Amino acid sequence: MALIVQKYGGTSVGMVERIRNVARRVAATREQGNDVVVVVSAMSGETNRLLNLANQVSGHVDDREIDVLLASGEQVSCALLALALKDLGLPARSFLGHQVRIGTDSVHGRARIKSIDSTRVLESLKRDEVVVVAGFQGVDEADNITTLGRGGSDTSAVAMAAALSASVCEIYTDVDGIYTADPFVCSRARKLDRITYDEMLEMASLGARVLQIRSVETAKKFGVRVHLRSSFNDVEGTWLVEEDEQMDSVLVSAVTCDNDEAKITIRGVPDRAGLAAQIFGPIAEANIVVDMIIQNAGADGTTDVTFTVPKKDHRKAMELIEKTAPLIQAKGVASDTHIAKVSVVGVGVRTNAGVAAKMFQALADQSINIEMISTSEIKVSVVVDEKDSHRAVDSLHASLIESR
Ligand code: ASP
Ligand code: MG
């Protein structure tokens, strides 16, 4: 008898009829002879509704009370699902994070799971019950309720699967799986049967909308087999797996596009030691994550330094850079928020020479100008003008994915 962890997202439990649908799916999984632990998100829109209420009541940010408030969303959906299961004649029992007990650190709003005590869950399974666990929530050492950050139920589910050594963690959502590109941008995009943990992590910009990144990190760390699929049909989704030899014969698995970054350039900085430290020190202190950096040395002994930051941090980063610029005798500062980072991702990038060259050729054929380039082990990224980004994705999909 296998143990399966199933996670249902907000849209899958967003209405009473859908909760009944989830209960029927769980019942079917049980009928096939499996034990089932279900992890649920709050009903869709609920977390935002609660946040909105908090904003109306108080202008003051109180992370502890926000966590108490937000955790109620998952409390509702897990109780409703347990009721729906019992209505089908299935023994079921709901558990909140602190009842399981899912122990976390004390960082309210984005707590990390530190331990899971599965004793009560195992006892419940032994009584032949379906265990329904509230996602997204845990409890710290001082018994404060914590939440795991937006999309955190994914991480709850994967961590439960790891703790219980489940044979699979099925993540049910409103899409069929991970695609070779965003189907809204490239109509020829197709669903991937499988993808490696590392590729999924690199695809953050595309994948984050489907899975919380921390859940992928947890799956990789504990080798949890994750099957991402739709709760609205029975189609096979995408499996997250460990890399195997077959996979690097595939050049590129997916093309992604990230419109959430902005570019900042400091012009004419005297080229001397300590410069980068002076520029990036204050940015790091402000907790702003810098993604790409380029530095060009000019013939006149000065350099231009260009880097990208998340759009949401652009203003803050500009304030800091405008303070630093006169201190390092820079000639000027410029920024551009209308950029897009287009990337090709695949474990094959590591072993196949020429992926980058092919990528640049495809963009050249479309007369798309490349503003910045960066590479990692399994990814090549370029920054282009935002208005060219869809054309870039489409041409890269044609030349690197469809042509293979
Ligand atoms: N309800 C939480 C959110 O909306 C957690 C989750 O859905 O995974 O972010
Ligand atoms: Mg989600």
Coordinates of C-alpha atoms in Angstrom, one line a residue, residues 18-318:
R18 CA -14.9 22.1 -6.2
I19 CA -14.3 20.9 -2.7
R20 CA -16.7 18.1 -3.4
N21 CA -14.7 17.3 -6.5
V22 CA -11.5 17.2 -4.5
A23 CA -13.2 14.8 -2.1
R24 CA -14.1 12.5 -5.0
R25 CA -10.5 12.5 -6.3
V26 CA -9.2 11.6 -2.8
A27 CA -11.8 8.9 -2.6
A28 CA -10.7 7.5 -6.0
T29 CA -7.0 7.5 -4.8
R30 CA -8.1 5.6 -1.7
E31 CA -10.0 3.1 -3.8
Q32 CA -6.9 2.3 -5.7
G33 CA -5.5 1.1 -2.4
N34 CA -3.4 4.1 -1.3
D35 CA -3.2 5.9 2.0
V36 CA -3.8 9.6 1.4
V37 CA -2.6 12.8 3.2
V38 CA -4.1 15.9 1.7
V39 CA -2.6 19.4 2.1
V40 CA -4.9 22.3 1.2
S41 CA -4.5 26.0 0.4
A42 CA -7.1 28.6 1.4
M43 CA -10.0 29.0 -0.9
S44 CA -8.9 31.2 -3.8
G45 CA -8.9 34.9 -3.0
E46 CA -9.2 34.3 0.7
T47 CA -5.6 35.1 1.7
N48 CA -5.8 38.4 -0.2
R49 CA -9.2 39.2 1.3
L50 CA -7.8 38.7 4.8
L51 CA -4.7 40.9 4.1
N52 CA -7.1 43.5 2.8
L53 CA -9.1 43.4 6.1
A54 CA -5.9 43.8 8.1
N55 CA -4.9 46.9 6.0
Q56 CA -8.3 48.4 6.6
V57 CA -8.2 47.9 10.4
S58 CA -4.6 49.1 10.9
G59 CA -1.9 51.0 9.1
H60 CA 0.6 49.2 11.4
V61 CA 2.4 46.1 10.2
D62 CA 2.3 43.4 12.8
D63 CA 3.7 40.2 11.3
R64 CA 2.6 38.0 14.2
E65 CA -1.0 39.0 14.1
I66 CA -1.1 38.8 10.3
D67 CA 0.0 35.2 10.6
V68 CA -2.8 34.4 13.0
L69 CA -5.2 36.0 10.6
L70 CA -3.9 34.4 7.4
A71 CA -3.7 30.9 8.9
S72 CA -7.5 31.0 9.3
G73 CA -7.9 30.7 5.5
E74 CA -6.4 27.2 5.5
Q75 CA -8.2 26.3 8.7
V76 CA -11.5 26.8 6.8
S77 CA -10.6 24.8 3.7
C78 CA -9.1 21.9 5.6
A79 CA -12.2 21.6 7.8
L80 CA -14.5 21.8 4.8
L81 CA -12.6 19.1 2.9
A82 CA -12.7 16.8 5.9
L83 CA -16.5 17.4 6.1
A84 CA -16.9 16.6 2.4
L85 CA -14.8 13.4 2.7
K86 CA -17.0 12.2 5.6
D87 CA -20.0 13.0 3.5
L88 CA -18.7 10.5 1.0
G89 CA -18.5 8.0 3.8
L90 CA -14.7 8.3 4.2
P91 CA -13.2 8.5 7.6
A92 CA -11.2 11.8 7.7
R93 CA -9.5 14.1 10.2
S94 CA -8.3 17.6 9.8
F95 CA -5.1 18.9 11.3
L96 CA -3.8 22.5 11.7
G97 CA -0.1 23.1 11.5
H98 CA 0.4 23.2 15.3
Q99 CA -1.5 19.9 15.7
V100 CA 0.6 18.0 13.2
R101 CA 3.1 19.6 14.5
I102 CA 4.9 21.5 11.8
G103 CA 7.7 23.3 13.6
T104 CA 9.2 26.5 12.0
D105 CA 11.5 29.3 12.8
S106 CA 10.0 32.6 14.0
V107 CA 10.3 34.6 10.8
H108 CA 6.6 35.6 10.5
G109 CA 5.3 35.8 7.0
R110 CA 8.0 33.6 5.5
A111 CA 8.9 31.1 8.1
R112 CA 11.0 28.0 7.3
I113 CA 10.0 24.5 8.3
K114 CA 12.5 23.1 10.7
S115 CA 10.9 19.9 11.8
I116 CA 7.8 17.8 11.3
D117 CA 6.5 15.5 14.0
S118 CA 4.4 13.0 12.1
T119 CA 3.3 10.9 15.1
R120 CA -0.3 12.0 15.1
V121 CA -0.6 11.8 11.3
L122 CA 0.7 8.3 11.4
E123 CA -1.7 7.3 14.1
S124 CA -4.6 8.8 12.1
L125 CA -3.5 6.9 9.0
K126 CA -3.4 3.7 11.1
R127 CA -7.0 4.3 12.0
D128 CA -7.6 4.3 8.3
E129 CA -8.5 8.0 8.1
V130 CA -7.7 10.4 5.3
V131 CA -5.5 13.0 6.9
V132 CA -6.2 16.6 5.9
V133 CA -3.5 19.1 6.7
A134 CA -3.8 22.9 6.6
G135 CA -1.1 24.1 4.3
F136 CA 1.0 27.3 4.6
Q137 CA 1.1 27.3 8.4
G138 CA 3.3 26.1 11.2
V139 CA 4.2 26.9 14.8
D140 CA 7.4 28.3 16.2
E141 CA 9.2 27.1 19.4
A142 CA 7.2 29.6 21.5
D143 CA 3.9 28.3 20.1
N144 CA 3.3 31.3 17.9
I145 CA 1.4 30.6 14.6
T146 CA 3.6 31.2 11.6
T147 CA 3.1 31.2 7.9
L148 CA 5.5 30.1 5.1
G149 CA 5.1 32.9 2.6
R150 CA 2.8 33.2 -0.4
G151 CA 2.3 29.9 -2.1
G152 CA 3.6 28.2 1.0
S153 CA 1.2 25.2 0.9
D154 CA 3.3 23.7 -1.8
T155 CA 6.2 23.6 0.6
S156 CA 3.9 22.2 3.4
A157 CA 3.0 19.4 1.0
V158 CA 6.5 18.5 -0.1
A159 CA 7.8 18.7 3.4
M160 CA 5.0 16.4 4.6
A161 CA 5.9 14.0 1.8
A162 CA 9.5 14.0 2.8
A163 CA 8.7 13.5 6.5
L164 CA 6.4 10.6 5.7
S165 CA 8.6 9.1 3.0
A166 CA 5.5 9.2 0.7
S167 CA 5.9 7.6 -2.7
V168 CA 4.8 10.7 -4.5
C169 CA 3.7 14.3 -3.8
E170 CA 0.9 15.2 -6.2
I171 CA 0.5 19.0 -6.5
Y172 CA -2.9 19.8 -8.0
T173 CA -3.3 23.2 -9.6
D174 CA -5.2 24.9 -12.4
V175 CA -2.6 24.2 -15.1
D176 CA -1.7 20.9 -16.7
G177 CA 2.0 21.1 -15.8
I178 CA 5.2 23.0 -16.8
Y179 CA 5.4 24.2 -20.4
T180 CA 8.3 24.7 -22.7
A181 CA 7.3 28.4 -22.7
D182 CA 4.4 30.4 -21.5
P183 CA 1.5 29.2 -23.8
F184 CA 0.1 32.8 -23.8
V185 CA 3.3 34.0 -25.3
C186 CA 4.2 31.1 -27.6
S187 CA 1.2 29.1 -29.0
R188 CA 3.5 26.2 -29.9
A189 CA 4.6 25.7 -26.3
R190 CA 4.0 22.1 -25.1
K191 CA 3.8 20.4 -21.7
L192 CA 7.0 18.8 -20.4
D193 CA 6.6 15.2 -19.2
R194 CA 9.4 15.8 -16.7
I195 CA 11.9 18.4 -15.6
T196 CA 14.8 18.3 -13.2
Y197 CA 14.8 20.0 -9.8
D198 CA 17.6 22.2 -11.0
E199 CA 15.8 23.3 -14.2
M200 CA 12.7 24.0 -12.2
L201 CA 14.7 26.2 -9.8
E202 CA 16.3 28.1 -12.7
M203 CA 12.8 28.6 -14.2
A204 CA 11.8 30.6 -11.1
S205 CA 10.3 33.3 -13.2
L206 CA 8.0 30.9 -15.0
G207 CA 7.8 28.2 -12.4
A208 CA 7.3 30.4 -9.3
R209 CA 3.8 31.1 -10.5
V210 CA 3.1 27.4 -10.4
L211 CA 5.2 26.2 -7.4
Q212 CA 6.7 28.0 -4.5
I213 CA 10.5 27.9 -5.0
R214 CA 11.1 26.7 -1.5
S215 CA 9.0 23.6 -2.3
V216 CA 11.4 22.7 -5.2
E217 CA 14.4 23.2 -2.9
T218 CA 12.8 20.9 -0.4
A219 CA 11.9 18.3 -3.0
K220 CA 15.5 18.4 -4.3
K221 CA 17.0 18.2 -0.8
F222 CA 15.0 15.1 0.2
G223 CA 14.5 13.6 -3.3
V224 CA 10.7 13.9 -3.2
R225 CA 9.1 12.8 -6.4
V226 CA 6.7 15.6 -7.3
H227 CA 3.9 15.3 -9.9
L228 CA 2.5 18.7 -10.9
R229 CA -1.0 18.3 -12.5
S230 CA -4.4 19.7 -12.9
S231 CA -7.3 19.0 -10.6
F232 CA -9.8 19.6 -13.4
N233 CA -8.8 16.6 -15.6
D234 CA -7.0 13.3 -15.4
V235 CA -4.2 14.2 -17.8
E236 CA -0.6 13.3 -16.7
G237 CA 1.2 16.5 -15.6
T238 CA 4.9 17.2 -15.3
W239 CA 7.2 15.2 -13.0
L240 CA 10.0 16.8 -11.1
V241 CA 12.9 14.4 -11.1
E242 CA 16.5 13.9 -10.5
E243 CA 18.7 14.4 -13.6
D244 CA 19.6 11.3 -15.6
E245 CA 21.9 10.7 -18.6
Q246 CA 19.1 10.8 -21.2
M247 CA 18.3 14.3 -20.2
D248 CA 21.3 16.2 -21.3
S249 CA 20.9 15.1 -24.8
V250 CA 18.0 17.5 -24.8
L251 CA 19.5 20.9 -25.6
V252 CA 17.1 23.2 -23.9
S253 CA 14.0 22.3 -21.9
A254 CA 12.3 25.7 -21.7
V255 CA 12.4 29.4 -22.6
T256 CA 11.4 31.8 -19.9
C257 CA 10.7 35.5 -19.8
D258 CA 10.9 37.6 -16.7
N259 CA 9.5 41.2 -16.8
D260 CA 10.1 41.9 -13.2
E261 CA 13.6 43.4 -13.4
A262 CA 15.0 46.9 -14.0
K263 CA 18.4 47.9 -15.2
I264 CA 20.7 50.5 -13.7
T265 CA 23.8 51.9 -15.2
I266 CA 26.5 54.0 -13.6
R267 CA 28.6 55.7 -16.3
G268 CA 32.2 56.9 -16.3
V269 CA 33.4 55.5 -13.0
P270 CA 37.2 55.8 -12.5
D271 CA 38.6 52.3 -12.9
R272 CA 40.2 51.4 -9.6
A273 CA 40.2 48.8 -6.9
G274 CA 37.4 48.8 -4.4
L275 CA 34.8 50.2 -6.8
A276 CA 32.4 47.3 -7.0
A277 CA 32.5 47.0 -3.2
Q278 CA 31.5 50.6 -2.9
I279 CA 28.7 50.3 -5.4
F280 CA 27.2 47.1 -4.2
G281 CA 27.8 47.3 -0.5
P282 CA 24.9 49.6 0.3
I283 CA 22.6 47.7 -2.1
A284 CA 23.3 44.4 -0.3
E285 CA 22.8 46.1 3.1
A286 CA 19.3 47.2 1.9
N287 CA 18.6 43.5 1.1
I288 CA 18.2 44.2 -2.6
V289 CA 19.1 41.2 -4.7
V290 CA 21.3 42.0 -7.7
D291 CA 20.9 39.6 -10.6
M292 CA 23.1 40.4 -13.5
I293 CA 26.2 42.7 -13.5
I294 CA 28.4 43.9 -16.4
Q295 CA 31.4 46.1 -16.2
N296 CA 33.1 47.5 -19.3
A297 CA 36.5 49.2 -19.1
G298 CA 36.7 52.1 -21.5
A299 CA 39.9 53.3 -23.1
D300 CA 40.0 56.5 -21.0
G301 CA 40.4 54.7 -17.7
T302 CA 36.8 54.8 -16.7
T303 CA 34.2 52.0 -16.7
D304 CA 30.5 51.7 -17.0
V305 CA 28.8 49.4 -14.5
T306 CA 25.3 48.0 -15.4
F307 CA 23.3 45.7 -13.2
T308 CA 19.7 44.5 -12.7
V309 CA 17.5 44.5 -9.6
P310 CA 13.9 43.5 -9.0
K311 CA 11.5 46.2 -10.3
K312 CA 10.0 46.5 -6.8
D313 CA 13.4 47.6 -5.5
H314 CA 14.3 49.8 -8.4
R315 CA 13.4 53.1 -6.6
K316 CA 15.3 52.2 -3.5
A317 CA 18.3 51.0 -5.5
M318 CA 18.3 54.3 -7.5

